[in-house]
Coordinates of C-alpha atoms in Angstrom, one line a residue:
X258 CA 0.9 -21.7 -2.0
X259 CA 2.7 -18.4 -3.0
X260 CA 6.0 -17.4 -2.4
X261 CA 7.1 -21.2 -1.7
X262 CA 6.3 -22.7 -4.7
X263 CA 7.4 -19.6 -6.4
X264 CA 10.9 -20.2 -5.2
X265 CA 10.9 -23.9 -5.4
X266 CA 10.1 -23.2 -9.1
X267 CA 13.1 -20.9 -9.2
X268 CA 15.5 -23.6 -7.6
X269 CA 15.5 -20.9 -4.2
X270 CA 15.0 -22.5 -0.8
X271 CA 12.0 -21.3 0.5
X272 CA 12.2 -19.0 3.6
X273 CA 8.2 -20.1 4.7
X274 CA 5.6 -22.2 4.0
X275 CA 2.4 -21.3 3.3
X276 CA -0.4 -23.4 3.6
X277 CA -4.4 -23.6 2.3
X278 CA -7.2 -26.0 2.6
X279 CA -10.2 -26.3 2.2
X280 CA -10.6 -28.5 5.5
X281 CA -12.8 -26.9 8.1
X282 CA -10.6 -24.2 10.6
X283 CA -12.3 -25.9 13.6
X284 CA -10.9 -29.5 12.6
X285 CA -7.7 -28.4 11.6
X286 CA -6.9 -26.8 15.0
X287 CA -8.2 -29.5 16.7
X288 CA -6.2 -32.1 15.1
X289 CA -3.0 -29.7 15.2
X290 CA -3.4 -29.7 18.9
X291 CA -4.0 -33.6 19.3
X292 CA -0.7 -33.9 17.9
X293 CA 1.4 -31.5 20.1
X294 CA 1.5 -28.2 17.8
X295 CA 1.0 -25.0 19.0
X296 CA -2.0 -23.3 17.7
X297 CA -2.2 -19.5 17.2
X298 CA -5.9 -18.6 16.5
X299 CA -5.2 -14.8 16.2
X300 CA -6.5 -14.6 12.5
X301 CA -8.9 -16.7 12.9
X302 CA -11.7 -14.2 12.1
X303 CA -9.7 -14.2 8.5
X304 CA -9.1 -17.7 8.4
X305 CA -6.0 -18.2 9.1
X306 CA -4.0 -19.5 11.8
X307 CA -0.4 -20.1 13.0
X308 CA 1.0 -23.4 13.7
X309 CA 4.1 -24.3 15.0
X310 CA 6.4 -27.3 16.3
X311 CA 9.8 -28.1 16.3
X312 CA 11.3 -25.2 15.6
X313 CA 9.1 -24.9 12.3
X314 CA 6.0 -22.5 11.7
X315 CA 3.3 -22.8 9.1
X316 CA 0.7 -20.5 8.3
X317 CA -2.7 -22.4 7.0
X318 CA -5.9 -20.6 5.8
X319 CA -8.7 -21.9 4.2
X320 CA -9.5 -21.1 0.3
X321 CA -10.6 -17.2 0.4
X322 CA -12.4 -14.7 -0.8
X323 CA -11.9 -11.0 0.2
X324 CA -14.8 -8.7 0.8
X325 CA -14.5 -4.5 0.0
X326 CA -10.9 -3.1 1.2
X327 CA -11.7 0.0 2.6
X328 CA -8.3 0.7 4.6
X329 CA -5.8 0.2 1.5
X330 CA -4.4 -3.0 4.0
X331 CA -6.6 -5.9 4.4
X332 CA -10.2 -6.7 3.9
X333 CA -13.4 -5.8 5.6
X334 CA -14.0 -8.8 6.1
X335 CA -13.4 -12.3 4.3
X336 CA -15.5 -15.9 3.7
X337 CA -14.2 -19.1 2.5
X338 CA -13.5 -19.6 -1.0
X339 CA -12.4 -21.4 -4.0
X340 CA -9.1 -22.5 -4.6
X341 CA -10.1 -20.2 -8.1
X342 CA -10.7 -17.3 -5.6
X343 CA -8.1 -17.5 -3.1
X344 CA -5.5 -17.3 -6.4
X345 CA -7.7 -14.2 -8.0
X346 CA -7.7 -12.5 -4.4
X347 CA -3.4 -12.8 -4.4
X348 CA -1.0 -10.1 -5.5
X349 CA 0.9 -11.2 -8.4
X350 CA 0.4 -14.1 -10.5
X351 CA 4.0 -15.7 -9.4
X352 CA 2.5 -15.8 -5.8
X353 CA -0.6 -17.4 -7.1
X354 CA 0.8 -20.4 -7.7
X355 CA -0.2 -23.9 -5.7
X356 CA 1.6 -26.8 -5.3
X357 CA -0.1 -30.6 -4.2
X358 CA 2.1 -32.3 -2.2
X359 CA 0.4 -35.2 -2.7
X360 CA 1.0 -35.4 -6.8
X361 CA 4.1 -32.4 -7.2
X362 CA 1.0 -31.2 -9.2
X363 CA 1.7 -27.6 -9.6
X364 CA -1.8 -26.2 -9.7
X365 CA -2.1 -22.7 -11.5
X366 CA -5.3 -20.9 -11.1
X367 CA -4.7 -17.9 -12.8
X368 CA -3.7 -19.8 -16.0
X369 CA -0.4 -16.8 -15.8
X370 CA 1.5 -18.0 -13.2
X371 CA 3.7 -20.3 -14.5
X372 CA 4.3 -18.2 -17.9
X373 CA 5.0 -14.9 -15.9
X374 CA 7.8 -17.2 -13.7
X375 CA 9.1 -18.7 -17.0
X376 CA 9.4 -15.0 -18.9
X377 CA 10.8 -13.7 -15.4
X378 CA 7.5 -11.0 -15.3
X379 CA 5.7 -9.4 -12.5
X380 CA 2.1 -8.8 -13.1
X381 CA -0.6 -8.1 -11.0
X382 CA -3.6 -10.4 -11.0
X383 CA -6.0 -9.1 -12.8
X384 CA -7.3 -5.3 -12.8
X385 CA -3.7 -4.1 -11.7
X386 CA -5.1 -0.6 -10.2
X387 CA -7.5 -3.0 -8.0
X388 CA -5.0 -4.9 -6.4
X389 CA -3.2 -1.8 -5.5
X390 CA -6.1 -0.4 -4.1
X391 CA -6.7 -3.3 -2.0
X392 CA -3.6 -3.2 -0.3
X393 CA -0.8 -0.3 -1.2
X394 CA 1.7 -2.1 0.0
X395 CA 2.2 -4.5 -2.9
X396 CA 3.4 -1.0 -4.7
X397 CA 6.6 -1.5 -2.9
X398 CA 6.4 -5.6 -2.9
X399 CA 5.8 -5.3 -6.9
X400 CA 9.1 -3.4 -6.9
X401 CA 10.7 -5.5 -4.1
X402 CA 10.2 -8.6 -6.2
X403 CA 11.6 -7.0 -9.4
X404 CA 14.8 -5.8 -7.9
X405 CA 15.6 -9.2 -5.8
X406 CA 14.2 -11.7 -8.7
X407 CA 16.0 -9.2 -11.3
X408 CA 12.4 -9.5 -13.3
X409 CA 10.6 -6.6 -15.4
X410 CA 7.1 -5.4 -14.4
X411 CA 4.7 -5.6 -16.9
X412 CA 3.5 -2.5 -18.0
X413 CA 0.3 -2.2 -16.4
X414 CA 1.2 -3.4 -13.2
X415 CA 4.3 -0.6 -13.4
X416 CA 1.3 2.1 -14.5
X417 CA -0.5 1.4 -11.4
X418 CA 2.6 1.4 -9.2
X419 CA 4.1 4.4 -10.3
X420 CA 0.2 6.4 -10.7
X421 CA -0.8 5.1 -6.7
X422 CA 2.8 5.6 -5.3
X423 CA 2.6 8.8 -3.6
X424 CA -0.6 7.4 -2.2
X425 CA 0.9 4.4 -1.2
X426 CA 3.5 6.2 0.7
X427 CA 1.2 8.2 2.7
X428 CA -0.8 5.3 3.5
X429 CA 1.7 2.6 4.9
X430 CA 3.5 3.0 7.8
X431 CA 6.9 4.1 7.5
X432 CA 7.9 0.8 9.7
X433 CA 6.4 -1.3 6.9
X434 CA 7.9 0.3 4.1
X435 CA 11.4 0.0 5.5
X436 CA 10.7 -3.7 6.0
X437 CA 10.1 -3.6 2.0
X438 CA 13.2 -1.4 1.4
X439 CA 15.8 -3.8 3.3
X440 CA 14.4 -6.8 1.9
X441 CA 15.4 -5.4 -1.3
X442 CA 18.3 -4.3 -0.7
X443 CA 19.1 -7.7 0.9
X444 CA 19.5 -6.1 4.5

């Protein structure tokens, strides 16, 4: 899901891979760990975790749906979802993109996804002031993508970038902001 298929749909190697299922946590770790991986359960209570072998690292998370955001960060709290859901609950439509790896079936929930890639457009998914409330960050992630994927933002998404960006400033750390800033810069 996400940023991997994105690429992959943009001839780019993918840098990660994120993973989601909608396979029970508990029998996902305990097979991962039958077969030699190393398990990190620290985001479990979120439904993810982190597994790795071999020198490779995947992040898997059930289907999910996000409860209130009361930080500007992360949820209060989330439960497991539909694959419908999880896409709805992602920043912009070209990260809500899914790929089976069973059938190359590229699965597009939002029904914008692939459209937004093709016309090189960032866009929020849906209410673009929501998902910036939900996590300010993607203010600078919206303009990340733009600058390193040389695509326009769509106008609402730029609206509620540019009306939440002083906000956005004060509420991320300075550390994560930089991270945003050298990625697009290419640092």
């Amino acid at each position: 899901v996400g940023g991997s298929v994105r690429d992959m749909l943009l001839n780019k190697s993918p840098k990660d891979f994120d993973i989601v299922t909608d396979i029970p946590i508990d029998d996902i770790i305990k097979n991962l760990k039958e077969n030699d991986w190393v398990v990190k359960e620290t985001g479990k209570q979120f439904l993810i975790i982190v597994a790795s072998k071999n020198g490779q690292q995947f992040e898997i998370a059930l289907f999910r749906k996000d409860s209130s955001h009361t930080d500007g960060r992360r949820p209060d709290s989330v439960s497991i979802g539909t694959i419908v859901e999880d896409s709805f609950r992602r920043d912009f439509t070209i990260n809500s993109l899914y790929l089976n790896p069973w059938t190359g079936e590229i699965l597009d929930p939002t029904g914008r996804g692939q459209e937004d890639l093709k016309h090189k457009v960032i866009r929020f998914n849906g209410k673009a002031s929501e998902r910036v409330e939900e996590d300010y960050l993607r203010v600078f992630r919206a303009y990340r993508f733009a600058s390193t994927l040389g695509f326009n933002i769509e106008n609402k998404t730029l609206k509620a970038c540019r009306s939440n960006f002083e906000t956005a400033c004060k509420s991320i750390s300075s550390q994560r902001i930089l991270v945003e800033v050298e990625k697009m810069s290419g640092i």
